[in-house]
mmCIF file of N, CA and C in Angstrom:
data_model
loop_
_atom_site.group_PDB
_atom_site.id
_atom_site.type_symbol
_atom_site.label_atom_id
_atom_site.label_comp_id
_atom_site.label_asym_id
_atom_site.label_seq_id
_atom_site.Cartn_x
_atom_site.Cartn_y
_atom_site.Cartn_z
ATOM 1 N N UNK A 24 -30.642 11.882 -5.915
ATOM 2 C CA UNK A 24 -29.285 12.133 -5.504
ATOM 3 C C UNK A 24 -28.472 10.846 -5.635
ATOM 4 N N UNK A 25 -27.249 10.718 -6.084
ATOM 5 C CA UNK A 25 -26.810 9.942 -6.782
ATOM 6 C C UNK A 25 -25.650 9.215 -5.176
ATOM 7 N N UNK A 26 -25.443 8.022 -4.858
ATOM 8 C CA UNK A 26 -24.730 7.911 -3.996
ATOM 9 C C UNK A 26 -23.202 8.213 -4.034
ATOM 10 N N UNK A 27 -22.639 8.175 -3.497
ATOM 11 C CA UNK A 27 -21.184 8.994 -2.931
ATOM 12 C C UNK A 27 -20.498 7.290 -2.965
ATOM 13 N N UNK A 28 -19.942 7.525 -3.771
ATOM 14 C CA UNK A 28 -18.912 5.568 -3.844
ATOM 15 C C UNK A 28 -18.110 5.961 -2.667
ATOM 16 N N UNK A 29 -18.250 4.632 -2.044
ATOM 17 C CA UNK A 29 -17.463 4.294 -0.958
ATOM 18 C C UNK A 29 -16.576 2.884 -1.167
ATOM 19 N N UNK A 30 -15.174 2.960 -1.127
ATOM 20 C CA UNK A 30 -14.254 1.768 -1.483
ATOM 21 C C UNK A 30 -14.330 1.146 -0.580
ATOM 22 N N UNK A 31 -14.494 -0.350 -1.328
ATOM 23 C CA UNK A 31 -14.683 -1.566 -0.210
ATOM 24 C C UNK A 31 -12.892 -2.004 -0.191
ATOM 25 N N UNK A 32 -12.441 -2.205 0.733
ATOM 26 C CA UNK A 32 -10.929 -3.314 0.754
ATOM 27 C C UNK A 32 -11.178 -4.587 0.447
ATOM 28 N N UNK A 33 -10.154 -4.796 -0.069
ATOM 29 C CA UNK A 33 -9.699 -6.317 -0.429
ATOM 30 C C UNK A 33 -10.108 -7.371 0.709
ATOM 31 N N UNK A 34 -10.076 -8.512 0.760
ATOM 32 C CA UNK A 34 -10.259 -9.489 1.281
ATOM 33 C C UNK A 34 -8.432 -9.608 1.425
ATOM 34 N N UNK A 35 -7.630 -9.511 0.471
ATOM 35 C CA UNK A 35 -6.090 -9.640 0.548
ATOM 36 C C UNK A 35 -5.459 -8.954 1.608
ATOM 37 N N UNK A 36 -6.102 -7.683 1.902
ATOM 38 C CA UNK A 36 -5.265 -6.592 2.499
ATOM 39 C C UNK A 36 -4.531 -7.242 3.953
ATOM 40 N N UNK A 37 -3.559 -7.204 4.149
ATOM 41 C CA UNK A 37 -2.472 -7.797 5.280
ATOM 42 C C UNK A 37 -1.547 -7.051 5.654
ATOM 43 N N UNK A 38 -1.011 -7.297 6.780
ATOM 44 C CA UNK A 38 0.531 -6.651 7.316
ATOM 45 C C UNK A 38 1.804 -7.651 6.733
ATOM 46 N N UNK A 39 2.337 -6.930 6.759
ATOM 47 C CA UNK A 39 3.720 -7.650 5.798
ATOM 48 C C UNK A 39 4.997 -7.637 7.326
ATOM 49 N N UNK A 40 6.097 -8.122 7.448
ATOM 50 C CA UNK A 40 6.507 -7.622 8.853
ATOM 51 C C UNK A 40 8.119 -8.628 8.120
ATOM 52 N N UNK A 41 9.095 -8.030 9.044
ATOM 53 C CA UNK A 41 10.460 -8.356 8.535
ATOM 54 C C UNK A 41 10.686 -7.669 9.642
ATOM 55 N N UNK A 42 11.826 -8.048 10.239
ATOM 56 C CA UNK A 42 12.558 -8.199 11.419
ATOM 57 C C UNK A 42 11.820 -7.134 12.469
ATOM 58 N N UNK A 43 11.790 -6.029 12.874
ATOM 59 C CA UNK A 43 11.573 -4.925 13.658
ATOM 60 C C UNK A 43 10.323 -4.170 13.156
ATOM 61 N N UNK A 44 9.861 -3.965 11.785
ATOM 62 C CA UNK A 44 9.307 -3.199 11.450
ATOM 63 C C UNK A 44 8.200 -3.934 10.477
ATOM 64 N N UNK A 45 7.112 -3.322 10.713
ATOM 65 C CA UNK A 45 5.565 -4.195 10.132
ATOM 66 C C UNK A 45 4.588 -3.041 8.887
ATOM 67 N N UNK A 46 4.695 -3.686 7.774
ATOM 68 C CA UNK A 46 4.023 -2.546 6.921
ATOM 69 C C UNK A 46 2.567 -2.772 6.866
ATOM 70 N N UNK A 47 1.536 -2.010 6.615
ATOM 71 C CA UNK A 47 0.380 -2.942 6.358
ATOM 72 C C UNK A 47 -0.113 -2.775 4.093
ATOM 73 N N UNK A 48 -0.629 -4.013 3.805
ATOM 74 C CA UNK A 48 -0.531 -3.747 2.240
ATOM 75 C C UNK A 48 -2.596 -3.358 2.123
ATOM 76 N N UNK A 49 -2.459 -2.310 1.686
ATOM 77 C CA UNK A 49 -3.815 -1.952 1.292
ATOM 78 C C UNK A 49 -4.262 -1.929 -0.126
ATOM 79 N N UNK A 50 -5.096 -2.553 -0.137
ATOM 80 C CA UNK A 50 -5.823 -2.654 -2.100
ATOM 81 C C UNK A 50 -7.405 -2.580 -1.402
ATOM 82 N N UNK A 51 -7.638 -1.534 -2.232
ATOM 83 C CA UNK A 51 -9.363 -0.842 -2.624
ATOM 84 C C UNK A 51 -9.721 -1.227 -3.549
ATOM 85 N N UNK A 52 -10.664 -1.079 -3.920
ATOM 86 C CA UNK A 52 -11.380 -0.539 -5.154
ATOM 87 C C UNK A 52 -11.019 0.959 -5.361
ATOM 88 N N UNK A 53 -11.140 0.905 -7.004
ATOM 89 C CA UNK A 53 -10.690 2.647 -7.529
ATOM 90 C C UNK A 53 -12.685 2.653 -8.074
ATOM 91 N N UNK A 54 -13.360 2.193 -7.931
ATOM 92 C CA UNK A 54 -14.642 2.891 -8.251
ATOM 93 C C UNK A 54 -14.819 2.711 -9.917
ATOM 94 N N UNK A 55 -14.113 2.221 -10.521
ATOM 95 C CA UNK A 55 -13.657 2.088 -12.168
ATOM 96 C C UNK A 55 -13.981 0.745 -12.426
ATOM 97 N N UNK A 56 -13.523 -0.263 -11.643
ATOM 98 C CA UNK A 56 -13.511 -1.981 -12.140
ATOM 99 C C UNK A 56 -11.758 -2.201 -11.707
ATOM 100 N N UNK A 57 -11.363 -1.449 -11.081
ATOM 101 C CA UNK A 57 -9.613 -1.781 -11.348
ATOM 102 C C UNK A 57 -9.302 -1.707 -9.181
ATOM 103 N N UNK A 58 -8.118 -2.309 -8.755
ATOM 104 C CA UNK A 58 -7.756 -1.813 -7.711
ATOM 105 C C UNK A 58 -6.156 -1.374 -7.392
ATOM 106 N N UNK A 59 -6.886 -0.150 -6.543
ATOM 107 C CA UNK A 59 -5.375 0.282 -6.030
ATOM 108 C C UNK A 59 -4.418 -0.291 -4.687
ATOM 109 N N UNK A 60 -3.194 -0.136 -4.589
ATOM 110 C CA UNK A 60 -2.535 -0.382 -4.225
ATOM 111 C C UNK A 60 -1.725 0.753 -3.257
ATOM 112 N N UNK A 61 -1.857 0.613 -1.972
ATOM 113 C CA UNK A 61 -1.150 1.230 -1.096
ATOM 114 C C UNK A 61 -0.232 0.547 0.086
ATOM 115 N N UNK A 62 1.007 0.792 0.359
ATOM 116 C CA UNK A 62 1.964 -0.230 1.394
ATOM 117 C C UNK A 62 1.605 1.624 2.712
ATOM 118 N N UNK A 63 1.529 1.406 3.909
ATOM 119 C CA UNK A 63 1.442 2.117 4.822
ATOM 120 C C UNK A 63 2.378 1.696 5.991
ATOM 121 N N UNK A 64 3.434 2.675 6.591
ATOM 122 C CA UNK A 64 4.469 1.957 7.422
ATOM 123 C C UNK A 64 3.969 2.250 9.055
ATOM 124 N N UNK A 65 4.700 2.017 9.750
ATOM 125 C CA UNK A 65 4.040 1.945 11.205
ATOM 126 C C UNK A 65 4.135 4.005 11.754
ATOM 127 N N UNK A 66 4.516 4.474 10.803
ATOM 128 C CA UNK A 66 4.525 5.859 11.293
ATOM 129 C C UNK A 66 3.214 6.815 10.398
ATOM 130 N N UNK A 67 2.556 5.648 9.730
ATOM 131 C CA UNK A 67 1.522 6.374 9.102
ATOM 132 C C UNK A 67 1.747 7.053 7.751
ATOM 133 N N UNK A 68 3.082 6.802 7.362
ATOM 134 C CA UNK A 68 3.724 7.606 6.109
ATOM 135 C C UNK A 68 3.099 6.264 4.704
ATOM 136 N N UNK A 69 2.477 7.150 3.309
ATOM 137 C CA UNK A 69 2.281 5.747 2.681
ATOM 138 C C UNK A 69 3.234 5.936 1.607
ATOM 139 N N UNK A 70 2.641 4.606 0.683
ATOM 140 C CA UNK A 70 3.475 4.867 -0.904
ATOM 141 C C UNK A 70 2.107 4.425 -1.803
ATOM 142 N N UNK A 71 1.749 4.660 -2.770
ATOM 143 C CA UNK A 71 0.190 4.587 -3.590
ATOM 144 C C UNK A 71 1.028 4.315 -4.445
ATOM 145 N N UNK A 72 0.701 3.312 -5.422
ATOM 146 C CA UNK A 72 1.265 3.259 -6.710
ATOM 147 C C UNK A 72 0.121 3.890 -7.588
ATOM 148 N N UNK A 73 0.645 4.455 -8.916
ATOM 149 C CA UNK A 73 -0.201 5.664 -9.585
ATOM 150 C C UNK A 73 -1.310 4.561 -10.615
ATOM 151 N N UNK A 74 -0.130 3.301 -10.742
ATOM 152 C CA UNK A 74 -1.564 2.548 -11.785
ATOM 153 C C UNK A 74 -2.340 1.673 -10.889
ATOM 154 N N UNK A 75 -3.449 1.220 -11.590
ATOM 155 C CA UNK A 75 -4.174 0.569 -11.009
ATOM 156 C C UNK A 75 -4.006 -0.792 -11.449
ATOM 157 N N UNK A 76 -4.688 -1.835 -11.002
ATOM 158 C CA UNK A 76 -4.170 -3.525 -11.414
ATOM 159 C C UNK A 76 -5.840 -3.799 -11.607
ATOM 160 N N UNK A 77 -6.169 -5.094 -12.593
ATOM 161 C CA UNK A 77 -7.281 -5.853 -12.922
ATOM 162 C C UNK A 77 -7.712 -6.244 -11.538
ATOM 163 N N UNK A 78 -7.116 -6.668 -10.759
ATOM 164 C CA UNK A 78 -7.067 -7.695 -9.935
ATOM 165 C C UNK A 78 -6.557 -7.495 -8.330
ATOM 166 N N UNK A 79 -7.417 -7.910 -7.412
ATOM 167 C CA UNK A 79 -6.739 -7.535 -5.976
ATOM 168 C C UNK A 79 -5.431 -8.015 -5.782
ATOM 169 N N UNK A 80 -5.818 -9.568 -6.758
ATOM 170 C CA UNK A 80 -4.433 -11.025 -6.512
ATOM 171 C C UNK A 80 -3.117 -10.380 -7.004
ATOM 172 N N UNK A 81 -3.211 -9.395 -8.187
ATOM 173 C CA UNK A 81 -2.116 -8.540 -8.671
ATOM 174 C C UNK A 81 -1.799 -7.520 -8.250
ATOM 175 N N UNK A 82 -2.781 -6.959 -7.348
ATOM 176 C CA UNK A 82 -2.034 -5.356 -6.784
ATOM 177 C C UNK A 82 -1.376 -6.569 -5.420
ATOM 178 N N UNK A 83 -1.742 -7.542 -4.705
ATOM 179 C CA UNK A 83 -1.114 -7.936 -3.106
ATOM 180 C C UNK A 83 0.143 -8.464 -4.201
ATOM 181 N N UNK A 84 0.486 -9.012 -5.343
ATOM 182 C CA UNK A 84 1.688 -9.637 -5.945
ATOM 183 C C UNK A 84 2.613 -8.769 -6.133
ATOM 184 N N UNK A 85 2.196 -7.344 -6.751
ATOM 185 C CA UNK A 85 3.185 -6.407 -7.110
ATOM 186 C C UNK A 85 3.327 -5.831 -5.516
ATOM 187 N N UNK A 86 2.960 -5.389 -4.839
ATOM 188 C CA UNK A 86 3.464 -4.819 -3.034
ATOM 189 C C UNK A 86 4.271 -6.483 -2.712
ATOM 190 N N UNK A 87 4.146 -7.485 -2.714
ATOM 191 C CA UNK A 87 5.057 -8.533 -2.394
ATOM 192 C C UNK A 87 6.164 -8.976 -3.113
ATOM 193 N N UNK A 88 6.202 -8.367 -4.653
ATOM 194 C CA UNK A 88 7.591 -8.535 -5.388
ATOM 195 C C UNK A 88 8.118 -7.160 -4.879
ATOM 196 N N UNK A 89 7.767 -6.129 -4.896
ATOM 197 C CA UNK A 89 8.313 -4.468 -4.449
ATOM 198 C C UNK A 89 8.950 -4.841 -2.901
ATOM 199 N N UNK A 90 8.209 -5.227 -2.235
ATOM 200 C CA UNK A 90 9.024 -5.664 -0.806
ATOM 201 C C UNK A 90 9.776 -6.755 -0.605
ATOM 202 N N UNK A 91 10.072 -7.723 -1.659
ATOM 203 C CA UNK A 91 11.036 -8.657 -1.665
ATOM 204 C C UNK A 91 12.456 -8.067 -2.440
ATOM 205 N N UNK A 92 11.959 -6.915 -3.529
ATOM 206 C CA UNK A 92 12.603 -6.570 -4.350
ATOM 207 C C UNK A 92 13.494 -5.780 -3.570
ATOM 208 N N UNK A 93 13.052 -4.580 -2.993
ATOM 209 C CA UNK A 93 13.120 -3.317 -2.597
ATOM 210 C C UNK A 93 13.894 -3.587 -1.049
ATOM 211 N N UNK A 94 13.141 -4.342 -0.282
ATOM 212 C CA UNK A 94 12.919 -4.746 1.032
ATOM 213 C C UNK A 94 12.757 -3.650 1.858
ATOM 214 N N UNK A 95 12.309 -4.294 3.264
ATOM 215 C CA UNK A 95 10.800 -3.701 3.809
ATOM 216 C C UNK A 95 11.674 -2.111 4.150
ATOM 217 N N UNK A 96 12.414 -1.793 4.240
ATOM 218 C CA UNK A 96 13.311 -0.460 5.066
ATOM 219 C C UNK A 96 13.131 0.793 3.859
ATOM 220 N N UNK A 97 13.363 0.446 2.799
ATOM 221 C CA UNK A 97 12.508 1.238 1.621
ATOM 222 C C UNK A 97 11.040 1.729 1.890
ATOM 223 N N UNK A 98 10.104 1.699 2.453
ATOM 224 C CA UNK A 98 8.893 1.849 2.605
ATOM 225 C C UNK A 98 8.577 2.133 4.141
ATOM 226 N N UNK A 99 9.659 2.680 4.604
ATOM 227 C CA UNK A 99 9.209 3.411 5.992
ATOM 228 C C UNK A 99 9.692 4.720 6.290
ATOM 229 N N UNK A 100 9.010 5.319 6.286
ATOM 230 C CA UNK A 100 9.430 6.178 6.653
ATOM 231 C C UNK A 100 9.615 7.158 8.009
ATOM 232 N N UNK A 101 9.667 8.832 8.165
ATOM 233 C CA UNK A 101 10.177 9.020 9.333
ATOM 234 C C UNK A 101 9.032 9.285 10.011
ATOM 235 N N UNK A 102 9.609 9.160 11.634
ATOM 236 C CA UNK A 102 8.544 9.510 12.374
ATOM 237 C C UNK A 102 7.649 10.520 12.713
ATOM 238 N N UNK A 103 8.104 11.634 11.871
ATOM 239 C CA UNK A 103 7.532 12.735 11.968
ATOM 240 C C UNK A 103 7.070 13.385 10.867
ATOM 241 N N UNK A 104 6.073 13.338 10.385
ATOM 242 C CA UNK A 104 5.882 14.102 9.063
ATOM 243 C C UNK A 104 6.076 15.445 8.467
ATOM 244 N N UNK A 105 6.846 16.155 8.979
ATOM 245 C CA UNK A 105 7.626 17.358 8.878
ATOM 246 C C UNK A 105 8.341 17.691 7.912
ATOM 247 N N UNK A 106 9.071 16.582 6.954
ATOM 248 C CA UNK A 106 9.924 16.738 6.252
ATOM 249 C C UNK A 106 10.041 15.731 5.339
ATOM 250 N N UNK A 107 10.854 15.769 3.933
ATOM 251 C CA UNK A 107 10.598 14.467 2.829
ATOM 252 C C UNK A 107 11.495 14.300 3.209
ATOM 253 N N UNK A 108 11.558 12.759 2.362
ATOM 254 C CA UNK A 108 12.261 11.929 2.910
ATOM 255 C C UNK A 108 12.446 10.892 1.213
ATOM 256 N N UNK A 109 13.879 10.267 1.507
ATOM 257 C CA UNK A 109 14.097 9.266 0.300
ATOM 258 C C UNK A 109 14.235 7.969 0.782
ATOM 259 N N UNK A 110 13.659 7.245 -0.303
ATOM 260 C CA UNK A 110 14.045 5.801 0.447
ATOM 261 C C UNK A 110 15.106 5.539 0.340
ATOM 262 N N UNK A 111 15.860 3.953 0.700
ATOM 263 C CA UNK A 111 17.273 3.892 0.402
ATOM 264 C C UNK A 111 17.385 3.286 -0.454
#
């Protein structure tokens, strides 16, 4: 029986935080050789980006240009998961 891959996290993975509100940045392993990239806001709502990066150092660079770019109010969403929602 063949084992069931289980993704290890980054050593990178951190909370990001700007005035009131704290995101946390998640990079896995995709099980391939590549890692993914997820920003998660304090209401549990995420954002996954669809490609994957070589590199942990490049998926925590692209979530830190996206939240410098974007800034942090883009990537939170509402408190209730009931309904979509757009960023601004």
């Amino acid at each position: 029986m063949a084992d069931d891959f289980i993704p290890q996290d980054s050593p990178l993975c951190r909370a990001y935080s700007d005035g009131n509100h704290t995101v946390n940045i998640d990079i896995y392993e995709d099980g391939e050789g590549g890692w993914l990239l997820e920003i998660v806001d304090e209401h549990n709502n995420s954002t996954v980006w669809e490609d994957t990066f070589d590199t942990d150092a490049e998926a925590l660079q692209e979530a830190l240009d996206a939240l410098k770019e974007e800034g942090l109010g883009a990537f939170i969403g509402p408190a209730e998961s009931s309904g979509s929602w757009e960023a601004p």
